[in-house]
Amino acid sequence: MDNAKQGYQLFAIGERKYLQLAINCAASIKYWDKNRPIQLVTDNKNISKKESLKKLFDNITTISVEPFFRGPLIKLKMYEHSIYPETMYVDADCLLLKNDIDHYWNLLSKNYNTTTPGTYLSSGEWYKMRIEKICEIAQTARILKMNSGVFYFKKNETSKEFFASAISAATELGNFTGHIHRGTGLPDEPYLGIAFARENLVPLPIIDENGNGLMISTIKSRDHRFKPFPGNCEFIKEEKKVSPSLCHFVGLKPTLEYRELSKQYRALLEIPQPSIIEEYLTKITSRLTLKKWFSGKGIRLATWRK
């Protein structure tokens, strides 16, 4: 497979911190995968002018974001803004920690049009809702429960129809979970899960028989063992030892480990560490987001979009 036909896609939309996270993520990818390009999608018009970023991002795409798609819901637009025949979307708070990404690219390219690690469920709980209720609202027999930190898709009709179905679910059903993701906007995962069911697509298994997986989040995990050189990532999740290639540090936790790993990857690629001012501004913008949320503006967003 010609690697030029395959590439990664990262988003840095809104707050300053997302660009810094995207830089960390891109540095880890470039360290382990020196062949495939990385596309950065951003709403910051000044980013494309920064020469220092061209070492990490082969393509920078500047977009305008509609208010409805602010926050995680912008991920429903990943297909629309993609530029490679085959794309692996990666959340900016992920780090590539193992030297086996070629295995997953080959597996995905051979077997899937659109997929993400996940499990189909028809009962249980997700987003503090009964899955049975979500299925009733969506009029599906099941829903794909996933962490949407990584998505693979080809630039074809199957993928185009899938993302159109996800956008349709969001506009049709509105914020039926009543959830606002950290004050920024509607969550993407319920609509992607519904679209998977409606389009009857096959998910990538979260782990194989040995506990290895393309991407696993650190939510409710423990006993972390990160050894980026020569490349190892292990922790306990749901009482199983798992080993993801792309580790999704949700909430940047465990924090100390995430910061240390990010510093190491930046240093290896000779990427400047974030300045004190950048770190300060990141904290300020995060606090302003929380302030906006607790003031009630976030709660007012949690209404059904009819």
Coordinates of C-alpha atoms in Angstrom, one line a residue:
M1 CA 0.0 0.0 0.0
D2 CA 1.4 3.4 -1.0
N3 CA 1.6 5.3 2.3
A4 CA 0.9 8.6 0.5
K5 CA -2.7 7.3 0.2
Q6 CA -3.1 7.0 3.9
G7 CA -2.9 9.9 6.5
Y8 CA -3.8 11.0 9.9
Q9 CA -6.3 13.8 10.7
L10 CA -6.2 15.9 13.9
F11 CA -8.5 18.7 15.0
A12 CA -7.5 21.9 16.9
I13 CA -10.8 23.8 17.1
G14 CA -11.5 26.6 19.6
E15 CA -9.4 27.0 22.8
R16 CA -5.6 27.4 22.6
K17 CA -5.0 24.2 24.5
Y18 CA -6.2 22.0 21.6
L19 CA -3.4 23.1 19.4
Q20 CA -0.9 22.2 22.1
L21 CA -2.5 18.8 22.5
A22 CA -2.5 18.3 18.7
I23 CA 1.2 19.1 18.7
N24 CA 1.9 16.5 21.4
C25 CA -0.2 13.9 19.5
A26 CA 1.4 14.7 16.1
A27 CA 4.9 14.4 17.7
S28 CA 4.2 10.9 19.0
I29 CA 2.8 9.9 15.6
K30 CA 5.7 11.3 13.7
Y31 CA 8.2 9.5 15.9
W32 CA 6.7 6.1 15.2
D33 CA 5.3 6.6 11.7
K34 CA 7.7 8.7 9.6
N35 CA 5.9 7.9 6.3
R36 CA 2.3 8.9 6.6
P37 CA 1.3 12.6 6.5
I38 CA -0.7 14.4 9.1
Q39 CA -3.6 16.8 8.4
L40 CA -4.4 19.5 11.0
V41 CA -8.0 20.9 10.8
T42 CA -8.3 24.2 12.6
D43 CA -10.5 27.3 12.8
N44 CA -7.4 29.4 13.6
K45 CA -6.4 31.3 10.4
N46 CA -2.9 32.2 11.8
I47 CA -1.8 28.6 12.4
S48 CA -1.0 28.0 8.7
K49 CA 1.5 30.8 8.8
K50 CA 3.6 29.2 11.5
E51 CA 6.6 27.6 9.9
S52 CA 7.4 25.6 13.1
L53 CA 4.2 23.6 12.7
K54 CA 5.1 22.4 9.2
K55 CA 7.5 19.9 10.7
L56 CA 4.6 18.1 12.2
F57 CA 1.6 18.9 10.0
D58 CA 2.0 18.1 6.3
N59 CA -1.4 19.7 5.5
I60 CA -3.2 22.5 7.5
T61 CA -6.9 22.9 6.6
T62 CA -8.6 26.1 7.9
I63 CA -12.4 25.9 8.4
S64 CA -15.3 27.9 9.8
V65 CA -17.3 26.1 12.4
E66 CA -21.1 26.4 12.6
P67 CA -22.3 27.1 16.2
F68 CA -24.2 23.8 16.3
F69 CA -21.0 21.8 15.6
R70 CA -18.9 23.5 18.3
G71 CA -17.3 21.1 20.7
P72 CA -17.1 17.3 20.2
L73 CA -19.8 17.4 17.5
I74 CA -17.3 18.8 15.0
K75 CA -16.1 15.2 14.7
L76 CA -19.2 14.5 12.6
K77 CA -17.5 16.7 10.0
M78 CA -14.2 14.7 9.8
Y79 CA -15.2 13.1 6.5
E80 CA -16.2 16.5 5.0
H81 CA -12.8 17.9 5.8
S82 CA -10.6 14.8 5.0
I83 CA -8.1 15.0 2.2
Y84 CA -6.6 11.5 2.0
P85 CA -8.1 8.4 0.3
E86 CA -7.8 6.6 3.7
T87 CA -7.9 8.6 6.9
M88 CA -7.3 7.8 10.5
Y89 CA -8.8 10.5 12.7
V90 CA -7.1 10.8 16.1
D91 CA -8.3 12.8 19.0
A92 CA -5.7 15.4 20.0
D93 CA -5.4 14.0 23.6
C94 CA -4.1 10.7 22.3
L95 CA -0.5 9.6 22.1
L96 CA 0.9 6.9 19.9
L97 CA 3.0 4.7 22.2
K98 CA 3.8 1.5 20.3
N99 CA 5.6 0.6 17.1
D100 CA 2.8 -1.4 15.5
I101 CA 0.6 1.1 13.8
D102 CA 1.4 -0.4 10.3
H103 CA -0.4 -3.6 11.5
Y104 CA -3.6 -1.6 12.1
W105 CA -3.3 0.4 8.9
N106 CA -3.1 -2.9 6.9
L107 CA -5.9 -4.5 8.9
L108 CA -8.2 -1.5 8.5
S109 CA -7.4 -1.0 4.8
K110 CA -8.1 -4.6 3.9
N111 CA -11.3 -5.1 5.9
Y112 CA -13.1 -1.9 6.6
N113 CA -14.7 1.2 4.9
T114 CA -15.6 3.0 8.1
T115 CA -14.9 1.8 11.6
T116 CA -13.9 2.5 15.2
P117 CA -13.3 0.3 18.2
G118 CA -16.6 -0.5 19.9
T119 CA -19.2 -3.0 20.9
Y120 CA -22.9 -3.2 19.8
L121 CA -25.3 -3.2 22.8
S122 CA -29.1 -3.4 23.1
S123 CA -29.1 -3.0 26.9
G124 CA -27.1 -1.4 29.6
E125 CA -26.3 2.2 30.3
W126 CA -24.5 5.0 28.4
Y127 CA -24.4 8.7 29.0
K128 CA -26.5 8.1 32.2
M129 CA -29.3 6.7 30.0
R130 CA -30.6 3.3 29.5
I131 CA -29.4 2.0 26.2
E132 CA -32.9 0.5 25.7
K133 CA -34.2 4.1 25.8
I134 CA -31.6 5.3 23.4
C135 CA -32.5 2.6 20.9
E136 CA -36.2 3.5 21.3
I137 CA -35.5 7.2 20.6
A138 CA -33.2 6.3 17.6
Q139 CA -35.6 3.5 16.4
T140 CA -32.8 1.0 16.2
A141 CA -32.4 -2.5 17.7
R142 CA -28.9 -1.7 19.0
I143 CA -26.3 1.0 19.3
L144 CA -22.5 1.0 19.1
K145 CA -21.0 2.0 22.4
M146 CA -17.6 3.4 21.8
N147 CA -14.9 5.9 22.7
S148 CA -14.6 8.0 19.5
G149 CA -10.9 8.8 20.0
V150 CA -9.9 7.1 16.8
F151 CA -11.9 6.7 13.5
Y152 CA -10.8 5.0 10.3
F153 CA -12.6 5.7 7.0
K154 CA -12.1 5.6 3.3
K155 CA -13.1 8.4 1.0
N156 CA -16.0 6.6 -0.6
E157 CA -19.8 6.4 -0.6
T158 CA -20.1 4.1 2.4
S159 CA -18.2 6.5 4.6
K160 CA -20.0 9.5 3.1
E161 CA -23.4 8.0 3.9
F162 CA -22.3 7.0 7.4
F163 CA -21.2 10.6 8.4
A164 CA -24.4 12.0 6.7
S165 CA -26.4 9.6 8.9
A166 CA -24.6 10.7 12.0
I167 CA -25.3 14.4 11.2
S168 CA -28.9 13.5 10.5
A169 CA -29.2 11.8 13.8
A170 CA -27.8 14.9 15.6
T171 CA -30.1 17.4 13.9
E172 CA -33.1 15.0 14.1
L173 CA -32.8 13.9 17.7
G174 CA -31.1 16.9 19.3
N175 CA -29.5 16.7 22.7
F176 CA -31.6 13.7 23.9
T177 CA -29.0 12.8 26.5
G178 CA -29.1 16.2 28.1
H179 CA -25.3 16.1 28.2
I180 CA -23.0 19.0 27.3
H181 CA -19.3 17.9 27.0
R182 CA -17.4 20.0 29.5
G183 CA -19.4 23.1 28.6
T184 CA -18.3 23.1 24.9
G185 CA -21.2 21.4 23.1
L186 CA -23.1 18.2 22.4
P187 CA -21.3 14.9 22.6
D188 CA -20.6 13.2 19.3
E189 CA -20.6 9.5 20.4
P190 CA -24.3 8.9 20.8
Y191 CA -24.9 10.1 17.2
L192 CA -22.0 8.1 15.8
G193 CA -23.3 5.0 17.7
I194 CA -26.7 5.5 16.2
A195 CA -25.3 5.9 12.7
F196 CA -23.3 2.7 13.0
A197 CA -26.5 0.8 13.8
R198 CA -28.6 2.5 11.1
E199 CA -25.9 1.9 8.5
N200 CA -25.2 -1.6 9.9
L201 CA -21.4 -1.2 9.9
V202 CA -18.9 -3.5 11.6
P203 CA -16.9 -2.1 14.5
L204 CA -13.2 -2.9 15.1
P205 CA -12.8 -5.2 18.1
I206 CA -11.6 -3.1 21.1
I207 CA -8.9 -5.7 22.0
D208 CA -7.7 -9.0 20.5
E209 CA -7.1 -12.2 22.4
N210 CA -3.9 -10.8 23.9
G211 CA -5.3 -7.5 25.1
N212 CA -3.8 -5.4 22.3
G213 CA -5.9 -2.7 20.7
L214 CA -5.7 0.2 18.3
M215 CA -7.0 2.7 20.8
I216 CA -8.2 2.4 24.4
S217 CA -9.0 5.3 26.8
T218 CA -7.6 5.7 30.3
I219 CA -11.1 6.1 31.8
K220 CA -11.5 4.0 34.9
S221 CA -8.0 2.5 34.4
R222 CA -5.2 1.8 36.8
D223 CA -1.6 0.4 37.1
H224 CA -0.3 2.3 34.1
R225 CA 3.0 1.2 32.6
F226 CA 4.2 3.5 29.8
K227 CA 7.6 2.9 28.3
P228 CA 7.8 4.8 25.1
F229 CA 11.2 3.5 24.2
P230 CA 11.2 0.9 22.7
G231 CA 7.5 1.2 22.8
N232 CA 5.1 -0.2 25.4
C233 CA 1.7 0.8 26.9
E234 CA -0.1 -1.3 29.4
F235 CA -2.7 -0.8 32.1
I236 CA -5.6 -2.5 33.8
K237 CA -9.1 -1.6 32.6
E238 CA -12.3 -3.5 33.6
E239 CA -10.0 -6.0 35.4
K240 CA -8.2 -6.8 32.2
K241 CA -4.6 -6.0 31.2
V242 CA -4.8 -4.0 27.9
S243 CA -2.2 -2.6 25.6
P244 CA -3.4 0.1 23.2
S245 CA -1.2 1.5 20.4
L246 CA -2.9 4.8 20.7
C247 CA -3.6 5.7 24.3
H248 CA -6.5 8.1 24.7
F249 CA -5.7 10.2 27.8
V250 CA -9.2 11.4 28.5
G251 CA -9.1 14.5 30.7
L252 CA -5.3 14.2 30.3
K253 CA -5.2 11.5 33.0
P254 CA -3.0 10.2 34.4
T255 CA -1.7 13.7 34.2
L256 CA 1.9 13.3 35.3
E257 CA 2.5 10.5 32.8
Y258 CA 0.8 12.3 30.0
R259 CA 2.9 15.5 30.5
E260 CA 6.2 13.5 30.8
L261 CA 5.4 11.5 27.6
S262 CA 4.5 14.6 25.7
K263 CA 7.7 16.3 26.7
Q264 CA 9.8 13.3 25.6
Y265 CA 8.2 13.2 22.2
R266 CA 8.6 16.9 21.7
A267 CA 12.2 16.7 22.7
L268 CA 12.9 13.8 20.3
L269 CA 11.5 15.7 17.4
E270 CA 13.1 19.0 18.5
I271 CA 9.7 20.6 18.9
P272 CA 9.7 23.5 21.4
Q273 CA 8.0 22.8 24.7
P274 CA 4.9 25.0 25.4
S275 CA 5.9 28.3 27.0
I276 CA 4.9 29.4 30.4
I277 CA 2.5 31.9 28.8
E278 CA 0.9 29.2 26.6
E279 CA 0.4 27.0 29.6
Y280 CA -1.1 29.9 31.5
L281 CA -3.4 30.9 28.7
T282 CA -4.5 27.2 28.4
K283 CA -5.5 27.2 32.0
I284 CA -7.3 30.5 31.7
T285 CA -9.4 29.5 28.7
S286 CA -10.3 26.2 30.4
R287 CA -11.5 28.1 33.5
L288 CA -13.5 30.5 31.3
T289 CA -15.2 27.5 29.7
L290 CA -16.1 26.0 33.1
K291 CA -17.3 29.4 34.2
K292 CA -19.6 29.7 31.2
W293 CA -20.9 26.2 31.9
F294 CA -21.7 26.8 35.5
S295 CA -23.2 30.2 34.8
G296 CA -26.0 28.4 33.1
K297 CA -25.1 29.0 29.4
G298 CA -24.1 25.4 29.1
I299 CA -27.3 24.2 30.7
R300 CA -29.3 26.3 28.2
L301 CA -27.6 24.5 25.4
A302 CA -28.8 21.2 26.8
T303 CA -32.2 21.4 25.0
W304 CA -33.6 19.4 22.3
R305 CA -32.9 20.8 18.9
K306 CA -36.1 20.4 17.0

